[in-house]
Short mmCIF file of C-alpha atoms in Angstrom, two decimals:
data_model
loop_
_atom_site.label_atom_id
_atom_site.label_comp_id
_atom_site.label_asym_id
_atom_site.label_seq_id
_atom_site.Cartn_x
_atom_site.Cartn_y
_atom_site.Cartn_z
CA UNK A 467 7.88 -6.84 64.30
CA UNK A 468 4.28 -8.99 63.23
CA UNK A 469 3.95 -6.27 60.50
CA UNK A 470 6.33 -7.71 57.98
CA UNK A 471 5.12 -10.84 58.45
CA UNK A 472 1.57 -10.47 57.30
CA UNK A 473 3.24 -9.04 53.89
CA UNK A 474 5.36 -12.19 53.37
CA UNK A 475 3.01 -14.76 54.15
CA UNK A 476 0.70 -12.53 51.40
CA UNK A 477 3.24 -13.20 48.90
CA UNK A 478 4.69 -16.82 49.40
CA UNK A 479 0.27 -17.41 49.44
CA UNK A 480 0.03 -16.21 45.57
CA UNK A 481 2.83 -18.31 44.43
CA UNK A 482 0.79 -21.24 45.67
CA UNK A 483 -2.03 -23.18 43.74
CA UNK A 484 -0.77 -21.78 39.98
CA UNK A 485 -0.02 -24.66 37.40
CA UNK A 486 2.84 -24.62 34.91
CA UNK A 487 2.02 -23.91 31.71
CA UNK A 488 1.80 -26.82 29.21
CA UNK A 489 4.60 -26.90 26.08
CA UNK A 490 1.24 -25.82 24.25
CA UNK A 491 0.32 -22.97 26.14
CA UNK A 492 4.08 -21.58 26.69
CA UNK A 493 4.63 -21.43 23.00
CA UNK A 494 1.13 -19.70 22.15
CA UNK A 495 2.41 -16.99 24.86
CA UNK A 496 5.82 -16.77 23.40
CA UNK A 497 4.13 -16.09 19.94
CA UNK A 498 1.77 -13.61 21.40
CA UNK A 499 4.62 -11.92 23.03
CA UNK A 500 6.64 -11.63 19.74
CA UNK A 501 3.47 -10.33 17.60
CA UNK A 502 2.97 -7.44 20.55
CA UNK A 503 7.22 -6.76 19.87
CA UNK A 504 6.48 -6.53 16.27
CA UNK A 505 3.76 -4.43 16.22
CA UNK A 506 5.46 -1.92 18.53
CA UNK A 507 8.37 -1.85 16.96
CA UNK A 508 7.32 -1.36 13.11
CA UNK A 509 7.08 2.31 12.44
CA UNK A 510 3.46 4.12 11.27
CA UNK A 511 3.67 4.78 7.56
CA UNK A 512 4.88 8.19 6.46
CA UNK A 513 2.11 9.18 4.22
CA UNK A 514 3.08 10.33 0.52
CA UNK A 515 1.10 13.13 -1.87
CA UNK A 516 2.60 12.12 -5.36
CA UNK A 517 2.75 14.94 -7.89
CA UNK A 518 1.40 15.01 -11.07
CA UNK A 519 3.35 13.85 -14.13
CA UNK A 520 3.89 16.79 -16.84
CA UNK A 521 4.30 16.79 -19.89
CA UNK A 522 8.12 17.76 -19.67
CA UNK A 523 8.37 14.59 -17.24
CA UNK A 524 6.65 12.28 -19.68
CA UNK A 525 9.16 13.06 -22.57
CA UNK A 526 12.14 12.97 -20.64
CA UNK A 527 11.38 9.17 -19.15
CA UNK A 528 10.17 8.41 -22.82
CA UNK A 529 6.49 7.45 -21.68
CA UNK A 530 4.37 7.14 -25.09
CA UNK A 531 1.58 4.29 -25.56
CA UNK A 532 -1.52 3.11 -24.34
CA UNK A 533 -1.73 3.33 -21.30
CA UNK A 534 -4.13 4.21 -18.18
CA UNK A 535 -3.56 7.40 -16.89
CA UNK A 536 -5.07 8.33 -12.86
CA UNK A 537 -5.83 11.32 -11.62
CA UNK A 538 -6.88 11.97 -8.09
CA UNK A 539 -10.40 13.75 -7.41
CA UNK A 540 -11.74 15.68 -10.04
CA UNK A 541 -8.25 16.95 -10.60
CA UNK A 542 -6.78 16.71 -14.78
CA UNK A 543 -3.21 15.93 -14.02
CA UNK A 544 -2.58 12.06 -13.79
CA UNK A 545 -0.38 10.80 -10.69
CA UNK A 546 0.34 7.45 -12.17
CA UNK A 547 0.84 6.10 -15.35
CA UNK A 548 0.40 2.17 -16.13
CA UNK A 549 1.72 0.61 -19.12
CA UNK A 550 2.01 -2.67 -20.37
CA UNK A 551 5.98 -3.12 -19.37
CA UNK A 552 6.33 -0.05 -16.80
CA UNK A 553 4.56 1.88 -14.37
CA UNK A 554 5.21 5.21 -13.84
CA UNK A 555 4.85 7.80 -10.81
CA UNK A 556 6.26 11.33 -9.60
CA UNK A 557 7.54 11.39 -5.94
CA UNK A 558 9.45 14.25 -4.06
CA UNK A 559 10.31 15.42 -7.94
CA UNK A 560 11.51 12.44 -8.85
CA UNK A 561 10.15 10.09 -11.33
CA UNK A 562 9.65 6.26 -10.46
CA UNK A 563 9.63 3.56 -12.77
CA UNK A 564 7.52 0.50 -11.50
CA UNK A 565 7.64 -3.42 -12.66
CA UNK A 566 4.11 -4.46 -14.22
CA UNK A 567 3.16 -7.17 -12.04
CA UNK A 568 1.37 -9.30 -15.38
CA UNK A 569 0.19 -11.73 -12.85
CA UNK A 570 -2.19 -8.99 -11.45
CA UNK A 571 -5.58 -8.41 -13.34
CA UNK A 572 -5.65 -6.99 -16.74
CA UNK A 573 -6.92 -2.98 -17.09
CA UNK A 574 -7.89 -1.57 -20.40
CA UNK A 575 -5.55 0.04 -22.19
CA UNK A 576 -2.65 -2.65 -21.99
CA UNK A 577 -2.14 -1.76 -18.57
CA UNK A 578 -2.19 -3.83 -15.50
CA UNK A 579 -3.76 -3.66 -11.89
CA UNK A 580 -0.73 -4.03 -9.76
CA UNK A 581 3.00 -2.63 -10.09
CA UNK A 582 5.52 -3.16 -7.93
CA UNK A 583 8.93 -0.72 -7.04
CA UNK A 584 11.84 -0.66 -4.75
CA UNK A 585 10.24 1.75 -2.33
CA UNK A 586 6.69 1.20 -3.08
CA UNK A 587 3.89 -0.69 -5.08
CA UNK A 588 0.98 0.79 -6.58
CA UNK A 589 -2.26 -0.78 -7.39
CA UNK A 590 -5.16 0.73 -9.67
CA UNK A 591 -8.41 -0.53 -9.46
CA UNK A 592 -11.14 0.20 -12.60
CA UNK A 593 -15.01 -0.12 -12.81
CA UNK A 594 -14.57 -1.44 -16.20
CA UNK A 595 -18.34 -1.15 -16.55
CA UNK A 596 -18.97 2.22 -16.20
CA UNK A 597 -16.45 3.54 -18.77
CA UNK A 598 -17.24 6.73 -20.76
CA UNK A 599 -15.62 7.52 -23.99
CA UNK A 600 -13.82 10.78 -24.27
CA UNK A 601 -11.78 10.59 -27.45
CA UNK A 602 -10.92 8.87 -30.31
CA UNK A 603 -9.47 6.44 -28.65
CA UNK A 604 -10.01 7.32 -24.82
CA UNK A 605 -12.35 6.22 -21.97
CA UNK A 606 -12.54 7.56 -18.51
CA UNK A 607 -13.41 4.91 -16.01
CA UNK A 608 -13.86 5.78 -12.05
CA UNK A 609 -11.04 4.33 -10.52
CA UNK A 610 -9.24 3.95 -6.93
CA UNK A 611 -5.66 3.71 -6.28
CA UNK A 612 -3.59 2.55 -3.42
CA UNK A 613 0.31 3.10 -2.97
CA UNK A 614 1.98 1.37 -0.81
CA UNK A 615 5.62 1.22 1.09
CA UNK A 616 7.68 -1.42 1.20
CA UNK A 617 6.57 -2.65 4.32
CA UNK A 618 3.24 -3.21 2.97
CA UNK A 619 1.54 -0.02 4.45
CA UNK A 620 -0.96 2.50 2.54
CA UNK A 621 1.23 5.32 2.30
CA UNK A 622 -1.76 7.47 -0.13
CA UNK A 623 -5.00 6.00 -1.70
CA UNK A 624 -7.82 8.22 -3.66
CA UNK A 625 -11.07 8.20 -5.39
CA UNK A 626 -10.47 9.39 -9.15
CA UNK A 627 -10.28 8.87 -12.30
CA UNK A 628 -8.25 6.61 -14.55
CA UNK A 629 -8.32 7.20 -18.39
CA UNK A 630 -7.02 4.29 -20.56
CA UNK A 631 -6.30 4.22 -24.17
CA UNK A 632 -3.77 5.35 -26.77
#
């Protein structure tokens, strides 16, 4: 009959002795508690592998202009096209136009750094510097680019190449 008692007592003994917590300190748990919600509940990024844009794809859309054109790797065919209006990339063999965001930084070749889509946004980044002319009236510049979803995820980035010009 003693033997429940000892459990009780245990019990009713760690209730004692433990403050409230202050207005402060309630809402910096509450906020804690929603981040750990949040995080839990937003699903991992599905990751994408863009095609490359062909030539077929390029005169159907109506894409002529300077531009800069990336291609992943050492690979020739380009996986995004920026413009000065329009960006332009090939997902699940469909072709997505892009808003230039003109607010972003300025690339050669009339293009811009940033451009934003329904489902995703894409950002190129150039090493201006280290251009190499190719043509006429191409360079090649090493370049990275990042595509992201709409929930602000990296959803593919690479190492390549970008070349800008007419």
């Amino acid at each position: 009959m003693r033997l429940w008692v000892v459990p009780i007592l245990a019990l009713l003994a760690t209730g004692c002795g433990k403050e409230e917590m202050t207005p402060a300190q309630r809402a910096a748990q509450d906020a804690k508690d929603v981040a750990a919600v949040k995080a839990a509940s937003t699903p991992p990024p599905v990751p994408v592998n863009p095609q490359a844009i062909l030539y077929p794809d390029i005169e159907k859309a109506g894409i002529y202009g300077a531009s800069c054109s990336f291609a992943p790797g050492k690979e020739l065919g380009a996986v995004a096209i920026a413009m000065d209006d329009h960006g332009y990339m090939k997902i699940d063999d469909k072709m997505m136009i892009f808003a230039a965001d003109k607010g972003s930084g300025k690339l050669p070749g009339e293009a811009w750094g940033r451009y934003d889509g329904r489902e995703y946004n894409f950002m190129i980044d150039v090493a201006k510097d280290e251009g190499e002319k190719t043509g006429g009236e191409t360079v090649n510049y090493p370049a990275r680019m990042v595509l992201k979803n709409s929930r602000d995820q990296i959803v593919y980035e690479a190492n390549g190449t970008a070349q800008c010009g007419a």
